[in-house]
Amino acid sequence: MQEVTGYKSIALDIAQRIVSGEFPVQSKISGRSLLASQYHVSPETIRKAIGLLKDENIVFVSQGKEIVIVSDQNAFDYITRNNYLKSVYSLKQELQLLLVHKKEIDTKFEVLLTGIINASDRLQNLKPYHPVEIKVTNISHVVGKTIANLQFWQNTGATIVALRRGTQVSISPGPHVILREDDVLVVVGDGQVQERTERFLNIPLQEE
């Protein structure tokens, strides 16, 4: 379906709002300047849109420029003729499909996350790249700083594969994540990665 743009699109949207009951019959629509600010277009564009609705006997425009809703049935006929209802229905269908897809992705993410956390427990004795969990204390100099600013990998040789914050878990947190007190970092590295990382994290703020 060809996209409807400009004042025609606005006319169809106003007609849809009339059909939905947002603008009841015999009610008055806001002045053109207010409608222009709502739709972020010029008053002239609104004038053309209202002109279309007037020609369809959907609204009445008085000499004082008051816009009065006169027929929701004509509004319904207008949007039906222009396939507007079909467009709205298609968008709703697409949204429903996206929500289903999002749920599937969330489920896969939970499975993957559970696997990583379980692996963290099972692989403690594997070297050199076994994941270890290290907690950020309240006196650590890293609190309030980003991973990038800390040059975390350069100072520890550790790669952060996950970050636990309360009940939330972030997989492969980005360099701009700000570390907080009680964060638990899941890191991997060589056989000395835990010692180096704990030593780095436990540097008190005043010794930085």
PDB file of C-alpha atoms in Angstrom:
ATOM      1  CA  MET A   1       0.000   0.000   0.000  1.00  0.00           C
ATOM      2  CA  GLN A   2       1.383   3.400  -0.953  1.00  0.00           C
ATOM      3  CA  GLU A   3       2.254   5.528   2.045  1.00  0.00           C
ATOM      4  CA  VAL A   4       0.005   8.502   2.694  1.00  0.00           C
ATOM      5  CA  THR A   5       2.000  11.573   3.617  1.00  0.00           C
ATOM      6  CA  GLY A   6       1.526  15.213   4.607  1.00  0.00           C
ATOM      7  CA  TYR A   7      -1.893  16.750   5.154  1.00  0.00           C
ATOM      8  CA  LYS A   8      -3.678  13.647   3.834  1.00  0.00           C
ATOM      9  CA  SER A   9      -2.034  11.539   6.510  1.00  0.00           C
ATOM     10  CA  ILE A  10      -3.036  14.062   9.166  1.00  0.00           C
ATOM     11  CA  ALA A  11      -6.634  14.112   7.892  1.00  0.00           C
ATOM     12  CA  LEU A  12      -6.765  10.322   8.129  1.00  0.00           C
ATOM     13  CA  ASP A  13      -5.314  10.378  11.629  1.00  0.00           C
ATOM     14  CA  ILE A  14      -7.855  12.948  12.826  1.00  0.00           C
ATOM     15  CA  ALA A  15     -10.622  10.868  11.235  1.00  0.00           C
ATOM     16  CA  GLN A  16      -9.324   7.810  13.100  1.00  0.00           C
ATOM     17  CA  ARG A  17      -9.375   9.777  16.360  1.00  0.00           C
ATOM     18  CA  ILE A  18     -12.980  10.704  15.635  1.00  0.00           C
ATOM     19  CA  VAL A  19     -13.933   7.063  15.010  1.00  0.00           C
ATOM     20  CA  SER A  20     -12.178   5.962  18.203  1.00  0.00           C
ATOM     21  CA  GLY A  21     -14.205   8.469  20.214  1.00  0.00           C
ATOM     22  CA  GLU A  22     -11.278  10.688  21.143  1.00  0.00           C
ATOM     23  CA  PHE A  23     -13.048  13.493  19.305  1.00  0.00           C
ATOM     24  CA  PRO A  24     -16.811  12.873  19.875  1.00  0.00           C
ATOM     25  CA  VAL A  25     -19.512  14.126  17.527  1.00  0.00           C
ATOM     26  CA  GLN A  26     -20.485  17.750  18.280  1.00  0.00           C
ATOM     27  CA  SER A  27     -17.210  18.356  20.096  1.00  0.00           C
ATOM     28  CA  LYS A  28     -14.773  21.008  18.981  1.00  0.00           C
ATOM     29  CA  ILE A  29     -11.229  20.290  17.883  1.00  0.00           C
ATOM     30  CA  SER A  30      -8.425  22.520  19.100  1.00  0.00           C
ATOM     31  CA  GLY A  31      -7.505  25.460  16.921  1.00  0.00           C
ATOM     32  CA  ARG A  32      -5.209  25.083  13.955  1.00  0.00           C
ATOM     33  CA  SER A  33      -2.192  26.453  15.788  1.00  0.00           C
ATOM     34  CA  LEU A  34      -2.535  23.811  18.534  1.00  0.00           C
ATOM     35  CA  LEU A  35      -3.079  21.021  16.018  1.00  0.00           C
ATOM     36  CA  ALA A  36      -0.042  22.262  14.139  1.00  0.00           C
ATOM     37  CA  SER A  37       2.059  21.928  17.303  1.00  0.00           C
ATOM     38  CA  GLN A  38       0.678  18.425  17.967  1.00  0.00           C
ATOM     39  CA  TYR A  39       1.566  17.218  14.484  1.00  0.00           C
ATOM     40  CA  HIS A  40       4.679  19.415  14.174  1.00  0.00           C
ATOM     41  CA  VAL A  41       3.578  20.892  10.860  1.00  0.00           C
ATOM     42  CA  SER A  42       2.615  24.340   9.667  1.00  0.00           C
ATOM     43  CA  PRO A  43      -0.892  25.797  10.188  1.00  0.00           C
ATOM     44  CA  GLU A  44      -1.293  25.713   6.400  1.00  0.00           C
ATOM     45  CA  THR A  45      -0.843  21.926   6.406  1.00  0.00           C
ATOM     46  CA  ILE A  46      -3.501  21.655   9.132  1.00  0.00           C
ATOM     47  CA  ARG A  47      -5.786  23.922   7.090  1.00  0.00           C
ATOM     48  CA  LYS A  48      -5.518  21.546   4.130  1.00  0.00           C
ATOM     49  CA  ALA A  49      -6.179  18.517   6.353  1.00  0.00           C
ATOM     50  CA  ILE A  50      -9.254  20.129   7.891  1.00  0.00           C
ATOM     51  CA  GLY A  51     -10.362  21.130   4.386  1.00  0.00           C
ATOM     52  CA  LEU A  52     -10.364  17.462   3.360  1.00  0.00           C
ATOM     53  CA  LEU A  53     -12.425  16.530   6.397  1.00  0.00           C
ATOM     54  CA  LYS A  54     -14.833  19.376   5.688  1.00  0.00           C
ATOM     55  CA  ASP A  55     -15.266  18.206   2.077  1.00  0.00           C
ATOM     56  CA  GLU A  56     -16.124  14.737   3.413  1.00  0.00           C
ATOM     57  CA  ASN A  57     -18.739  16.231   5.781  1.00  0.00           C
ATOM     58  CA  ILE A  58     -16.789  14.937   8.763  1.00  0.00           C
ATOM     59  CA  VAL A  59     -16.271  18.358  10.331  1.00  0.00           C
ATOM     60  CA  PHE A  60     -17.848  21.781  10.070  1.00  0.00           C
ATOM     61  CA  VAL A  61     -15.770  24.931  10.101  1.00  0.00           C
ATOM     62  CA  SER A  62     -17.600  28.071  11.209  1.00  0.00           C
ATOM     63  CA  GLN A  63     -16.757  31.589  10.085  1.00  0.00           C
ATOM     64  CA  GLY A  64     -15.093  31.986  13.450  1.00  0.00           C
ATOM     65  CA  LYS A  65     -12.808  29.114  12.459  1.00  0.00           C
ATOM     66  CA  GLU A  66     -14.241  26.728  15.063  1.00  0.00           C
ATOM     67  CA  ILE A  67     -13.858  23.101  14.011  1.00  0.00           C
ATOM     68  CA  VAL A  68     -16.827  20.964  15.041  1.00  0.00           C
ATOM     69  CA  ILE A  69     -17.139  17.198  14.581  1.00  0.00           C
ATOM     70  CA  VAL A  70     -20.349  16.411  12.703  1.00  0.00           C
ATOM     71  CA  SER A  71     -20.152  12.721  11.674  1.00  0.00           C
ATOM     72  CA  ASP A  72     -18.194   9.737  12.954  1.00  0.00           C
ATOM     73  CA  GLN A  73     -19.829   7.541  10.292  1.00  0.00           C
ATOM     74  CA  ASN A  74     -18.426   9.723   7.519  1.00  0.00           C
ATOM     75  CA  ALA A  75     -15.061   9.564   9.271  1.00  0.00           C
ATOM     76  CA  PHE A  76     -15.255   5.764   9.293  1.00  0.00           C
ATOM     77  CA  ASP A  77     -16.205   5.671   5.592  1.00  0.00           C
ATOM     78  CA  TYR A  78     -13.317   8.016   4.805  1.00  0.00           C
ATOM     79  CA  ILE A  79     -10.605   5.972   6.497  1.00  0.00           C
ATOM     80  CA  THR A  80     -12.052   2.747   5.087  1.00  0.00           C
ATOM     81  CA  ARG A  81     -11.914   4.086   1.525  1.00  0.00           C
ATOM     82  CA  ASN A  82      -8.279   5.051   2.038  1.00  0.00           C
ATOM     83  CA  ASN A  83      -7.269   1.680   3.502  1.00  0.00           C
ATOM     84  CA  TYR A  84      -6.300   3.430   6.744  1.00  0.00           C
ATOM     85  CA  LEU A  85      -7.949   0.778   8.881  1.00  0.00           C
ATOM     86  CA  LYS A  86      -6.003  -1.857   6.970  1.00  0.00           C
ATOM     87  CA  SER A  87      -2.802   0.020   7.718  1.00  0.00           C
ATOM     88  CA  VAL A  88      -3.564   0.267  11.441  1.00  0.00           C
ATOM     89  CA  TYR A  89      -4.504  -3.422  11.577  1.00  0.00           C
ATOM     90  CA  SER A  90      -1.293  -4.394   9.796  1.00  0.00           C
ATOM     91  CA  LEU A  91       0.772  -2.380  12.258  1.00  0.00           C
ATOM     92  CA  LYS A  92      -0.962  -4.076  15.191  1.00  0.00           C
ATOM     93  CA  GLN A  93      -0.278  -7.486  13.646  1.00  0.00           C
ATOM     94  CA  GLU A  94       3.372  -6.583  13.161  1.00  0.00           C
ATOM     95  CA  LEU A  95       3.602  -5.419  16.765  1.00  0.00           C
ATOM     96  CA  GLN A  96       2.107  -8.699  18.013  1.00  0.00           C
ATOM     97  CA  LEU A  97       4.637 -10.683  15.960  1.00  0.00           C
ATOM     98  CA  LEU A  98       7.479  -8.584  17.329  1.00  0.00           C
ATOM     99  CA  LEU A  99       6.288  -9.175  20.896  1.00  0.00           C
ATOM    100  CA  VAL A 100       6.223 -12.935  20.279  1.00  0.00           C
ATOM    101  CA  HIS A 101       9.700 -12.765  18.767  1.00  0.00           C
ATOM    102  CA  LYS A 102      10.936 -10.716  21.732  1.00  0.00           C
ATOM    103  CA  LYS A 103       9.566 -13.325  24.142  1.00  0.00           C
ATOM    104  CA  GLU A 104      11.418 -16.064  22.263  1.00  0.00           C
ATOM    105  CA  ILE A 105      14.651 -14.052  22.384  1.00  0.00           C
ATOM    106  CA  ASP A 106      14.184 -13.390  26.110  1.00  0.00           C
ATOM    107  CA  THR A 107      13.725 -17.129  26.701  1.00  0.00           C
ATOM    108  CA  LYS A 108      16.880 -17.967  24.744  1.00  0.00           C
ATOM    109  CA  PHE A 109      18.749 -15.290  26.640  1.00  0.00           C
ATOM    110  CA  GLU A 110      17.671 -16.765  29.974  1.00  0.00           C
ATOM    111  CA  VAL A 111      18.840 -20.222  28.855  1.00  0.00           C
ATOM    112  CA  LEU A 112      22.191 -18.838  27.720  1.00  0.00           C
ATOM    113  CA  LEU A 113      22.587 -16.815  30.885  1.00  0.00           C
ATOM    114  CA  THR A 114      21.810 -19.826  33.069  1.00  0.00           C
ATOM    115  CA  GLY A 115      24.363 -21.853  31.126  1.00  0.00           C
ATOM    116  CA  ILE A 116      27.056 -19.234  31.638  1.00  0.00           C
ATOM    117  CA  ILE A 117      26.333 -18.967  35.359  1.00  0.00           C
ATOM    118  CA  ASN A 118      26.308 -22.758  35.746  1.00  0.00           C
ATOM    119  CA  ALA A 119      29.559 -22.957  33.791  1.00  0.00           C
ATOM    120  CA  SER A 120      31.047 -20.437  36.177  1.00  0.00           C
ATOM    121  CA  ASP A 121      30.393 -22.918  38.998  1.00  0.00           C
ATOM    122  CA  ARG A 122      31.440 -26.066  37.095  1.00  0.00           C
ATOM    123  CA  LEU A 123      34.643 -24.752  35.544  1.00  0.00           C
ATOM    124  CA  GLN A 124      36.350 -23.473  38.686  1.00  0.00           C
ATOM    125  CA  ASN A 125      39.144 -26.054  38.369  1.00  0.00           C
ATOM    126  CA  LEU A 126      39.826 -25.594  34.672  1.00  0.00           C
ATOM    127  CA  LYS A 127      42.935 -23.599  33.809  1.00  0.00           C
ATOM    128  CA  PRO A 128      44.092 -21.290  32.431  1.00  0.00           C
ATOM    129  CA  TYR A 129      40.731 -19.740  31.495  1.00  0.00           C
ATOM    130  CA  HIS A 130      38.334 -20.621  34.308  1.00  0.00           C
ATOM    131  CA  PRO A 131      35.791 -17.918  35.237  1.00  0.00           C
ATOM    132  CA  VAL A 132      35.975 -16.453  38.724  1.00  0.00           C
ATOM    133  CA  GLU A 133      33.592 -14.154  40.589  1.00  0.00           C
ATOM    134  CA  ILE A 134      34.929 -11.139  42.458  1.00  0.00           C
ATOM    135  CA  LYS A 135      32.860  -8.657  44.462  1.00  0.00           C
ATOM    136  CA  VAL A 136      33.424  -4.894  44.455  1.00  0.00           C
ATOM    137  CA  THR A 137      33.694  -3.570  48.013  1.00  0.00           C
ATOM    138  CA  ASN A 138      32.359  -0.245  49.246  1.00  0.00           C
ATOM    139  CA  ILE A 139      35.883   1.151  49.767  1.00  0.00           C
ATOM    140  CA  SER A 140      37.219   0.166  46.359  1.00  0.00           C
ATOM    141  CA  HIS A 141      38.619   2.904  44.149  1.00  0.00           C
ATOM    142  CA  VAL A 142      36.690   1.481  41.165  1.00  0.00           C
ATOM    143  CA  VAL A 143      33.264   2.497  42.541  1.00  0.00           C
ATOM    144  CA  GLY A 144      31.719   5.164  40.338  1.00  0.00           C
ATOM    145  CA  LYS A 145      34.142   4.646  37.463  1.00  0.00           C
ATOM    146  CA  THR A 146      33.682   3.043  34.067  1.00  0.00           C
ATOM    147  CA  ILE A 147      35.444  -0.117  32.949  1.00  0.00           C
ATOM    148  CA  ALA A 148      37.174   1.869  30.221  1.00  0.00           C
ATOM    149  CA  ASN A 149      38.430   4.598  32.553  1.00  0.00           C
ATOM    150  CA  LEU A 150      39.857   1.968  34.872  1.00  0.00           C
ATOM    151  CA  GLN A 151      41.768   0.327  31.995  1.00  0.00           C
ATOM    152  CA  PHE A 152      40.509  -2.858  33.556  1.00  0.00           C
ATOM    153  CA  TRP A 153      42.085  -5.367  31.189  1.00  0.00           C
ATOM    154  CA  GLN A 154      45.417  -3.536  31.092  1.00  0.00           C
ATOM    155  CA  ASN A 155      45.630  -3.511  34.898  1.00  0.00           C
ATOM    156  CA  THR A 156      44.415  -7.058  35.572  1.00  0.00           C
ATOM    157  CA  GLY A 157      44.657  -9.141  32.397  1.00  0.00           C
ATOM    158  CA  ALA A 158      41.048 -10.118  33.116  1.00  0.00           C
ATOM    159  CA  THR A 159      38.179 -10.081  30.659  1.00  0.00           C
ATOM    160  CA  ILE A 160      34.779  -9.330  32.217  1.00  0.00           C
ATOM    161  CA  VAL A 161      32.288 -11.856  30.802  1.00  0.00           C
ATOM    162  CA  ALA A 162      29.375 -10.930  33.068  1.00  0.00           C
ATOM    163  CA  LEU A 163      28.366  -8.497  35.781  1.00  0.00           C
ATOM    164  CA  ARG A 164      25.906  -9.334  38.540  1.00  0.00           C
ATOM    165  CA  ARG A 165      24.076  -6.420  40.127  1.00  0.00           C
ATOM    166  CA  GLY A 166      21.497  -7.608  42.620  1.00  0.00           C
ATOM    167  CA  THR A 167      19.157  -9.869  40.669  1.00  0.00           C
ATOM    168  CA  GLN A 168      20.244  -8.440  37.325  1.00  0.00           C
ATOM    169  CA  VAL A 169      22.987  -9.981  35.200  1.00  0.00           C
ATOM    170  CA  SER A 170      24.664  -8.272  32.245  1.00  0.00           C
ATOM    171  CA  ILE A 171      26.544 -10.430  29.761  1.00  0.00           C
ATOM    172  CA  SER A 172      29.773  -8.880  28.408  1.00  0.00           C
ATOM    173  CA  PRO A 173      29.170  -5.406  29.886  1.00  0.00           C
ATOM    174  CA  GLY A 174      30.463  -2.623  27.675  1.00  0.00           C
ATOM    175  CA  PRO A 175      33.361  -0.285  28.472  1.00  0.00           C
ATOM    176  CA  HIS A 176      31.043   2.531  29.561  1.00  0.00           C
ATOM    177  CA  VAL A 177      29.366   0.575  32.376  1.00  0.00           C
ATOM    178  CA  ILE A 178      29.926   2.312  35.724  1.00  0.00           C
ATOM    179  CA  LEU A 179      30.912  -0.064  38.517  1.00  0.00           C
ATOM    180  CA  ARG A 180      29.036   0.118  41.803  1.00  0.00           C
ATOM    181  CA  GLU A 181      29.442  -1.146  45.323  1.00  0.00           C
ATOM    182  CA  ASP A 182      28.523  -4.860  45.693  1.00  0.00           C
ATOM    183  CA  ASP A 183      28.759  -5.522  41.944  1.00  0.00           C
ATOM    184  CA  VAL A 184      29.996  -9.056  41.294  1.00  0.00           C
ATOM    185  CA  LEU A 185      32.318  -9.360  38.295  1.00  0.00           C
ATOM    186  CA  VAL A 186      32.647 -12.677  36.467  1.00  0.00           C
ATOM    187  CA  VAL A 187      36.059 -12.624  34.816  1.00  0.00           C
ATOM    188  CA  VAL A 188      38.309 -15.001  32.882  1.00  0.00           C
ATOM    189  CA  GLY A 189      42.054 -15.019  32.414  1.00  0.00           C
ATOM    190  CA  ASP A 190      45.179 -16.985  33.245  1.00  0.00           C
ATOM    191  CA  GLY A 191      45.917 -18.808  36.482  1.00  0.00           C
ATOM    192  CA  GLN A 192      46.737 -15.591  38.359  1.00  0.00           C
ATOM    193  CA  VAL A 193      43.760 -13.580  37.133  1.00  0.00           C
ATOM    194  CA  GLN A 194      41.830 -13.840  40.391  1.00  0.00           C
ATOM    195  CA  GLU A 195      44.744 -12.667  42.522  1.00  0.00           C
ATOM    196  CA  ARG A 196      45.547  -9.732  40.231  1.00  0.00           C
ATOM    197  CA  THR A 197      41.917  -8.675  39.885  1.00  0.00           C
ATOM    198  CA  GLU A 198      41.194  -8.864  43.605  1.00  0.00           C
ATOM    199  CA  ARG A 199      44.361  -6.878  44.341  1.00  0.00           C
ATOM    200  CA  PHE A 200      43.310  -4.222  41.822  1.00  0.00           C
ATOM    201  CA  LEU A 201      39.713  -4.030  43.053  1.00  0.00           C
ATOM    202  CA  ASN A 202      40.734  -3.894  46.698  1.00  0.00           C
ATOM    203  CA  ILE A 203      42.886  -0.792  46.329  1.00  0.00           C
ATOM    204  CA  PRO A 204      41.185   1.696  48.692  1.00  0.00           C
ATOM    205  CA  LEU A 205      39.979   4.962  47.250  1.00  0.00           C
ATOM    206  CA  GLN A 206      42.498   7.062  49.209  1.00  0.00           C
ATOM    207  CA  GLU A 207      45.433   5.032  47.876  1.00  0.00           C
ATOM    208  CA  GLU A 208      44.497   5.532  44.246  1.00  0.00           C
TER     209      GLU A 208
END
